[in-house]
mmCIF file of C-alpha atoms in Angstrom:
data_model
loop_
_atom_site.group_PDB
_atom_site.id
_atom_site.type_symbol
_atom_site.label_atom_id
_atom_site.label_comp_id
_atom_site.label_asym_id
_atom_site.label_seq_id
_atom_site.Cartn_x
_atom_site.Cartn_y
_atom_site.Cartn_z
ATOM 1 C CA UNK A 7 162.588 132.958 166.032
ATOM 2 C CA UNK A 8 162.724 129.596 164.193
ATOM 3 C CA UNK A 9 160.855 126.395 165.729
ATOM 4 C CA UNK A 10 164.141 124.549 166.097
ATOM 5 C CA UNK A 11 165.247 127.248 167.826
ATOM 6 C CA UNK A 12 162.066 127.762 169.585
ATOM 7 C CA UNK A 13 161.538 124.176 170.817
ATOM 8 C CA UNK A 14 165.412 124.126 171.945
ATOM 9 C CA UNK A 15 164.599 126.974 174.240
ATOM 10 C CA UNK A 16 161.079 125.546 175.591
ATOM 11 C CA UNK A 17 163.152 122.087 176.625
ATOM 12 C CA UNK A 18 165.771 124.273 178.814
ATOM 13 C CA UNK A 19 162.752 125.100 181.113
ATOM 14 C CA UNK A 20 163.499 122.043 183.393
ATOM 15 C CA UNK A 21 162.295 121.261 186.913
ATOM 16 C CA UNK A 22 164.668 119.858 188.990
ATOM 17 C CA UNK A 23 164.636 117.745 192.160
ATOM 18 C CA UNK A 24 167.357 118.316 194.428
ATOM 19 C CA UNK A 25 167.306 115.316 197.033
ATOM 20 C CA UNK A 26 171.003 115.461 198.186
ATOM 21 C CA UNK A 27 170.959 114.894 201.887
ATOM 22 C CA UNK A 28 173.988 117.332 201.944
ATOM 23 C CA UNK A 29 177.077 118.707 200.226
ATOM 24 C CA UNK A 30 179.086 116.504 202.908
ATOM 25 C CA UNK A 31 177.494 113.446 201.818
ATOM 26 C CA UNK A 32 178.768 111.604 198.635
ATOM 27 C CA UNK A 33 179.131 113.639 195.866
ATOM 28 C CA UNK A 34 178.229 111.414 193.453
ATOM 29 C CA UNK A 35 174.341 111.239 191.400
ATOM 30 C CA UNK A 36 173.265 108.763 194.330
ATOM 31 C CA UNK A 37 174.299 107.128 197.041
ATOM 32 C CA UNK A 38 173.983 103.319 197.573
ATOM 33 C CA UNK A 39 171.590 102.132 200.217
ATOM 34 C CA UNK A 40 170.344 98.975 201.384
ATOM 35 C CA UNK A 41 171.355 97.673 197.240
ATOM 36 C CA UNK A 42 169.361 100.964 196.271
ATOM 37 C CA UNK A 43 170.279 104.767 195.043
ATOM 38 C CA UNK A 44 169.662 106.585 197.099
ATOM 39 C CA UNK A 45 169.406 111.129 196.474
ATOM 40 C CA UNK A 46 171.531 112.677 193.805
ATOM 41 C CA UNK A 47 169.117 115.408 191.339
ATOM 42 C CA UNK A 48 166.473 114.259 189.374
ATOM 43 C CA UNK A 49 166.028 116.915 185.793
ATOM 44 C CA UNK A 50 162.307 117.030 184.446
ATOM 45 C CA UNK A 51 162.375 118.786 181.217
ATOM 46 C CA UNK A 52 159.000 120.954 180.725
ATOM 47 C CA UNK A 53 157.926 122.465 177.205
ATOM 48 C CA UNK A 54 156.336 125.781 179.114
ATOM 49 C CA UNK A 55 157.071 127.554 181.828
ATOM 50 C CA UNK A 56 154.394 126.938 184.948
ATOM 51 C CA UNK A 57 152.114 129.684 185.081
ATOM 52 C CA UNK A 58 151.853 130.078 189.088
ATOM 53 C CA UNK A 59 152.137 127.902 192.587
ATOM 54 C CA UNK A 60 149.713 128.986 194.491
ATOM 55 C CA UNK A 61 147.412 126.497 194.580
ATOM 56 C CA UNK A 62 144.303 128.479 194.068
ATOM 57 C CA UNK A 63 145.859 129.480 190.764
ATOM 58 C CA UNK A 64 146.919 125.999 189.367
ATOM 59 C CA UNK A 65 145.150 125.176 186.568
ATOM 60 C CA UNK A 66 148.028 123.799 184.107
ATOM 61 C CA UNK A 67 150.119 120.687 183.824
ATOM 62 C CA UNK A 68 153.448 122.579 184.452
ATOM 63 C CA UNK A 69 152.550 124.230 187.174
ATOM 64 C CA UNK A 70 150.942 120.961 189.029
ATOM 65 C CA UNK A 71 153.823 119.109 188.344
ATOM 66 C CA UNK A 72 156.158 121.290 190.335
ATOM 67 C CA UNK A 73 153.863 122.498 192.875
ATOM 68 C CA UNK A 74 152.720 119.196 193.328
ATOM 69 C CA UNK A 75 155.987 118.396 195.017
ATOM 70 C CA UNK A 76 156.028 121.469 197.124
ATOM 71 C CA UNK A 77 152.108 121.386 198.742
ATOM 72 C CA UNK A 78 150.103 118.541 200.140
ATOM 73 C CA UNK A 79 146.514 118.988 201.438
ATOM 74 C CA UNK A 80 144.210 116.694 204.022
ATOM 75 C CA UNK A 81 144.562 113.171 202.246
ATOM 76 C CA UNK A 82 145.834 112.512 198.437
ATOM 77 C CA UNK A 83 145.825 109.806 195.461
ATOM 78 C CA UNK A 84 147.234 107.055 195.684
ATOM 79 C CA UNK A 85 149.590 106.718 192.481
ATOM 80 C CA UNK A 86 149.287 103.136 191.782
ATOM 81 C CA UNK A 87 144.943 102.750 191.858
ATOM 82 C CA UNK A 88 144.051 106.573 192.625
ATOM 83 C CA UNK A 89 142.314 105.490 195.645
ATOM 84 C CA UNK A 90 142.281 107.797 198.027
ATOM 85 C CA UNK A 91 144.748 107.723 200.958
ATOM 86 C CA UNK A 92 145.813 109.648 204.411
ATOM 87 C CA UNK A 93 148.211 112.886 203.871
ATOM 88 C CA UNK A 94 148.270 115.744 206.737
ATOM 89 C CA UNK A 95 145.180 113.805 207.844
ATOM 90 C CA UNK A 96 146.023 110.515 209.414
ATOM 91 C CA UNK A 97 142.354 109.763 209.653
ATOM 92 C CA UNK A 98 138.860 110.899 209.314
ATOM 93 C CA UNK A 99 135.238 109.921 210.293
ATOM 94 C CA UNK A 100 132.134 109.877 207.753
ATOM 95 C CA UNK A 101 129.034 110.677 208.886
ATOM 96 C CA UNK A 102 125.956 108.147 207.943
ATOM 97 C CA UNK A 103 124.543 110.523 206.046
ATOM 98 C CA UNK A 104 127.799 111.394 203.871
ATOM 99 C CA UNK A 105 127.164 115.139 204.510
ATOM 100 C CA UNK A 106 129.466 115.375 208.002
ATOM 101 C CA UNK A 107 133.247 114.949 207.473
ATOM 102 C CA UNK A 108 135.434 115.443 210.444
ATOM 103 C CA UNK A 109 139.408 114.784 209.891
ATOM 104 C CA UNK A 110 141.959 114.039 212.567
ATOM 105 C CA UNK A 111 145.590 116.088 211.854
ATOM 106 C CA UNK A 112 148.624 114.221 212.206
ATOM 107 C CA UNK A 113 150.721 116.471 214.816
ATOM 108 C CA UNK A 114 154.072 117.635 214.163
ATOM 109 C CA UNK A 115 153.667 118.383 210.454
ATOM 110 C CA UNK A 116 155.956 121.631 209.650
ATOM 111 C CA UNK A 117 155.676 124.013 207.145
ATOM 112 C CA UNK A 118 159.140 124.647 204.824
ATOM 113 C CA UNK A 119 161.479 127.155 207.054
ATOM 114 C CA UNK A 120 160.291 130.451 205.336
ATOM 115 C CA UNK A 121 161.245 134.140 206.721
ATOM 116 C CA UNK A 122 157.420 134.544 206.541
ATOM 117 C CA UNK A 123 157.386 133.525 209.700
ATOM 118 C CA UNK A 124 159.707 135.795 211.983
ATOM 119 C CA UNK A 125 161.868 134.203 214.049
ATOM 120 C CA UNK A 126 159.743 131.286 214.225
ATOM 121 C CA UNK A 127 161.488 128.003 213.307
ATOM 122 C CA UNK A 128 158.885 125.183 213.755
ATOM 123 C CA UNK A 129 155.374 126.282 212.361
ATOM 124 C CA UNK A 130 152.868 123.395 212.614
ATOM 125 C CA UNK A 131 150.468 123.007 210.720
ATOM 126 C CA UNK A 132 147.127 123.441 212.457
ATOM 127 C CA UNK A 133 143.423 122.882 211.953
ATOM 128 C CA UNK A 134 142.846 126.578 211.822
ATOM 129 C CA UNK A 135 145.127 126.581 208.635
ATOM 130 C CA UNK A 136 142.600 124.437 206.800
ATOM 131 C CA UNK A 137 140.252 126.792 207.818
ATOM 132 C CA UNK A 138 141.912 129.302 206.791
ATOM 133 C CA UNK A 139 142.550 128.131 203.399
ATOM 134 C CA UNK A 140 139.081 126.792 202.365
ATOM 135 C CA UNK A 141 137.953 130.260 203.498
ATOM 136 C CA UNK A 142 140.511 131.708 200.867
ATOM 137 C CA UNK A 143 139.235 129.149 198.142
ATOM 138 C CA UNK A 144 135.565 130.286 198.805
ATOM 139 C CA UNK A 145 136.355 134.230 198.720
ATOM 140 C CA UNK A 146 136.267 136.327 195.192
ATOM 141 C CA UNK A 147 139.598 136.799 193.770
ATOM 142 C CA UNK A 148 140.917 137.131 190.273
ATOM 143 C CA UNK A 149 143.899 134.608 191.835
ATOM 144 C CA UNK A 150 140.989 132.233 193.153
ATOM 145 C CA UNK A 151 140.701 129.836 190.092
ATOM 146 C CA UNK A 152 138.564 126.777 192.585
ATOM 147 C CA UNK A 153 135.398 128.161 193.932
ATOM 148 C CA UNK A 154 133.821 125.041 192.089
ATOM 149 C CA UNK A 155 135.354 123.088 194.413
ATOM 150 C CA UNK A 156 133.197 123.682 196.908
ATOM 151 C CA UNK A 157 130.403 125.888 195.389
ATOM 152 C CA UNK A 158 126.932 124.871 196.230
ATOM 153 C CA UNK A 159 128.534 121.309 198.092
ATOM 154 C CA UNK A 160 130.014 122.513 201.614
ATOM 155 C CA UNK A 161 127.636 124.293 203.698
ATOM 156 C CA UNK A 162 127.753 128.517 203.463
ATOM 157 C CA UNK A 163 130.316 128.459 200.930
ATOM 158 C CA UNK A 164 127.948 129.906 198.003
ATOM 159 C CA UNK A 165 126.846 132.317 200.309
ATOM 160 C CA UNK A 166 130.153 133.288 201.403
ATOM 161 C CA UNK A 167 131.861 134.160 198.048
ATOM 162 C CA UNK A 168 128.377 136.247 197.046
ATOM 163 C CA UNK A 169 129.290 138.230 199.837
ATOM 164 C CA UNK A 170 132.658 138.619 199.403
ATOM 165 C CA UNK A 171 132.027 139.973 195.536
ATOM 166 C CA UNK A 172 130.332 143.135 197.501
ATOM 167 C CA UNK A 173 133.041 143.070 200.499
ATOM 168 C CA UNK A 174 130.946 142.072 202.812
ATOM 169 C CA UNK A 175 132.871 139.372 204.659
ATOM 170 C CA UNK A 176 134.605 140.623 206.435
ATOM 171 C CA UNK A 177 134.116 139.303 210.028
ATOM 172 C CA UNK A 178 132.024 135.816 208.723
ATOM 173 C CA UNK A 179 132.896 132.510 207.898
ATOM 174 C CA UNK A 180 132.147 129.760 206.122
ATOM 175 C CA UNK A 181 129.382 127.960 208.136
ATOM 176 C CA UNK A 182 130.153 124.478 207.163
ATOM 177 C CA UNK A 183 134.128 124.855 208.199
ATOM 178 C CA UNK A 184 135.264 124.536 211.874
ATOM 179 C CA UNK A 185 138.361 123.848 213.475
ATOM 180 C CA UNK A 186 136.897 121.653 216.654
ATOM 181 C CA UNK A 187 140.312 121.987 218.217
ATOM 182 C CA UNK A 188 144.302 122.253 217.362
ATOM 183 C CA UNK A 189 144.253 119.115 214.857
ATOM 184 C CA UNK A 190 140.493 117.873 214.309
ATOM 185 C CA UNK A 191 138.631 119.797 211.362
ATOM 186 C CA UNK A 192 135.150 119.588 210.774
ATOM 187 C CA UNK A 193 133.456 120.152 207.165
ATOM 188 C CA UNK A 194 129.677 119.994 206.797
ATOM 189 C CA UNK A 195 128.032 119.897 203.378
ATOM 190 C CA UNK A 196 125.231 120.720 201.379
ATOM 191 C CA UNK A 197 123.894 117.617 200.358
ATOM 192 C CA UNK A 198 125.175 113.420 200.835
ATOM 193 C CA UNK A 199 128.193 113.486 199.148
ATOM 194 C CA UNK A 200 130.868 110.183 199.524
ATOM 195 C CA UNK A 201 133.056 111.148 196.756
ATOM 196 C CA UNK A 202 133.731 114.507 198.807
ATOM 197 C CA UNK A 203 137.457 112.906 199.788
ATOM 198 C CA UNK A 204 137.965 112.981 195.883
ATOM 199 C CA UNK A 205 137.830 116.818 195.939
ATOM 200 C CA UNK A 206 139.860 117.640 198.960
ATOM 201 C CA UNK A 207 142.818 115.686 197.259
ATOM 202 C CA UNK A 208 142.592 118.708 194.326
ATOM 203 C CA UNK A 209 145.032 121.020 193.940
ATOM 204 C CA UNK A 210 142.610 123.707 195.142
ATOM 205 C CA UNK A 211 142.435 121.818 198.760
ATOM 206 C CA UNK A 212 146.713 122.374 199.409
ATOM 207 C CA UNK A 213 147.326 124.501 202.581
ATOM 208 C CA UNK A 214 149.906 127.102 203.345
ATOM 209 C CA UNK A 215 149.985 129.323 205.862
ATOM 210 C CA UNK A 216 148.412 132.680 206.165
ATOM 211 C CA UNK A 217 151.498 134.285 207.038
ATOM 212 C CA UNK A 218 152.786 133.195 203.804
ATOM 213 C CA UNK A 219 149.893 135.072 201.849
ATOM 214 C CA UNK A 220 149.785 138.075 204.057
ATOM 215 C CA UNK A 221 153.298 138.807 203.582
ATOM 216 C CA UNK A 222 154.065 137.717 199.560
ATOM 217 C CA UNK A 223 150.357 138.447 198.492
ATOM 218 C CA UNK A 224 150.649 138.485 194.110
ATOM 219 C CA UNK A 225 154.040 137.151 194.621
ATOM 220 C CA UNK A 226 152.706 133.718 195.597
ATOM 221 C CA UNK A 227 153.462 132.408 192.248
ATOM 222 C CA UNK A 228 156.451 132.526 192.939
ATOM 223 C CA UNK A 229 156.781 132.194 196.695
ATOM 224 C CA UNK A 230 155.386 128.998 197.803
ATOM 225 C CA UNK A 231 155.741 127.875 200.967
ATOM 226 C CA UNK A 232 154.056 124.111 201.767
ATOM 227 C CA UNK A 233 154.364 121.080 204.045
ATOM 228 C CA UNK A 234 155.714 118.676 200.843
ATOM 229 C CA UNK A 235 158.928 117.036 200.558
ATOM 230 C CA UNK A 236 160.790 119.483 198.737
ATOM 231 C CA UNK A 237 161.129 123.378 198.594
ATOM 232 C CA UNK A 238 162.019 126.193 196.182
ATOM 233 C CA UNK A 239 165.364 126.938 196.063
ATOM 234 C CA UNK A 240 165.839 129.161 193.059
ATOM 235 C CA UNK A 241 163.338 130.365 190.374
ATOM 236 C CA UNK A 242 165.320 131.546 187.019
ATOM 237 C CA UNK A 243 162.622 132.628 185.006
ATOM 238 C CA UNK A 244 162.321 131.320 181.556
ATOM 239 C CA UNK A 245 165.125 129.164 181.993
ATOM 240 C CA UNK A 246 164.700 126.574 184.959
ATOM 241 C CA UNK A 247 163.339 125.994 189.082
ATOM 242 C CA UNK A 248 165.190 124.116 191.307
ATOM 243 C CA UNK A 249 163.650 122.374 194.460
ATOM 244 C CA UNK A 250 165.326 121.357 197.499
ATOM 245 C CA UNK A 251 164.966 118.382 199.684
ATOM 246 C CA UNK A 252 162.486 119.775 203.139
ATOM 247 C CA UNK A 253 164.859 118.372 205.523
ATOM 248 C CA UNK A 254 161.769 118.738 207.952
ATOM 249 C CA UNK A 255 159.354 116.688 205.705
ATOM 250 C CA UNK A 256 157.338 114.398 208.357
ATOM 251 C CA UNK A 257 157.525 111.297 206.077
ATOM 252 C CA UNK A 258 160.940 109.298 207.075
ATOM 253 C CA UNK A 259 161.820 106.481 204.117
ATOM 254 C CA UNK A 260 162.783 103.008 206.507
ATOM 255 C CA UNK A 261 166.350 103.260 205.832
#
């Protein structure tokens, strides 16, 4: 295969962002708003294909860039300074000592509309999921590419991946990650830490739900089901993934 051929097929990987409220709505690229466009598709052109969703397993540009769009974890970067800012959690309190941090969930947040999940239709997300997932991130697995995350910085997670390289965890729990109730999650740490907020808005910190793992395992690369503003809709490997507007997303633009 030539490079002009080569590089021709690498540009036809494309992500693309379908925001179209619906097929009954203007057909056009965009609608006009409020002396705005409004929806139509938005094409990214990739040279490589992404390697895999799940956010344990994100560790190229590709694959952030689409995934990026589908998960969302406890707070996230602000674009314009990279400050940090509130995402699933609408709030959070600091300890003095920088080593407590205990986060307040903003109710009503719904995972995409998955078959993952039976027959049921509205799946909040729930304190328990975070726990849940930072369990995952601390636990030995050729998939698990973030350990570092929280190795030797939030309380029992060093301990807890040593003993899940022997499978001995079953039945324990990471010491310094509790759900106090439905939406308030507590996260104790090693040491003072401040810039702690910096690592929960990594990749490695998304959530997704359990039922999502338990029933796609491997095929999570594939299968991702988040809380973000758009979806999958179709995966054509080698060639192109299209995303769908999450008609449930709990952000709401003003108009």
């Amino acid at each position: 295969m030539t490079k002009i051929l080569r590089s021709a097929l690498y540009f036809l990987l494309a992500v693309t962002l379908w925001a179209c409220p619906s097929t009954q709505e203007k057909q056009a690229p965009g609608f006009l708003i409020g002396g705005a466009y409004r929806g139509g598709t938005f094409y990214l052109n990739e040279v490589e294909e992404f390697q895999s969703l799940y956010p344990l397993s994100v560790t190229d540009v590709a694959s952030f860039r689409t995934a990026n769009q589908i998960y969302e974890g406890l707070v996230k970067f602000d674009q314009s300074d990279l400050s940090i800012i509130p995402c699933i959690a609408e709030k959070w309190e600091i300890s003095p000592d920088a080593k407590t941090f205990k986060f307040y969930l903003r109710k009503g947040v719904k995972y995409h509309e998955n078959s993952c999940f039976d027959n049921e239709e509205d799946r909040e997300v729930t304190a328990d999921d975070f726990v849940y997932c930072f369990t995952q991130l601390c636990t030995a697995s050729p998939n698990n590419q973030m350990f570092w995350l929280f190795d030797e910085r939030v309380a029992g997670a060093s301990e807890f991946y040593k003993a899940s390289i022997n499978q001995q965890h079953e039945g324990k729990s990471v010491s310094g990650i509790k759900a106090l109730d439905r939406y308030t999650l507590q996260i104790e740490l090693d040491y003072p830490f401040s810039g702690f907020l910096n690592v929960l808005a990594h990749p490695g910190c998304w959530v997704y739900p359990q039922e999502a793992l338990e029933e796609y395992e491997k095929e999570l690369s594939r299968k991702a089901v988040g809380t973000g503003p758009f979806m999958i809709d179709r995966i054509v490997e080698g060639s192109n993934c299209r995303l769908k507007r999450n008609p449930d997303y709990w952000r709401q633009d003003s108009y």
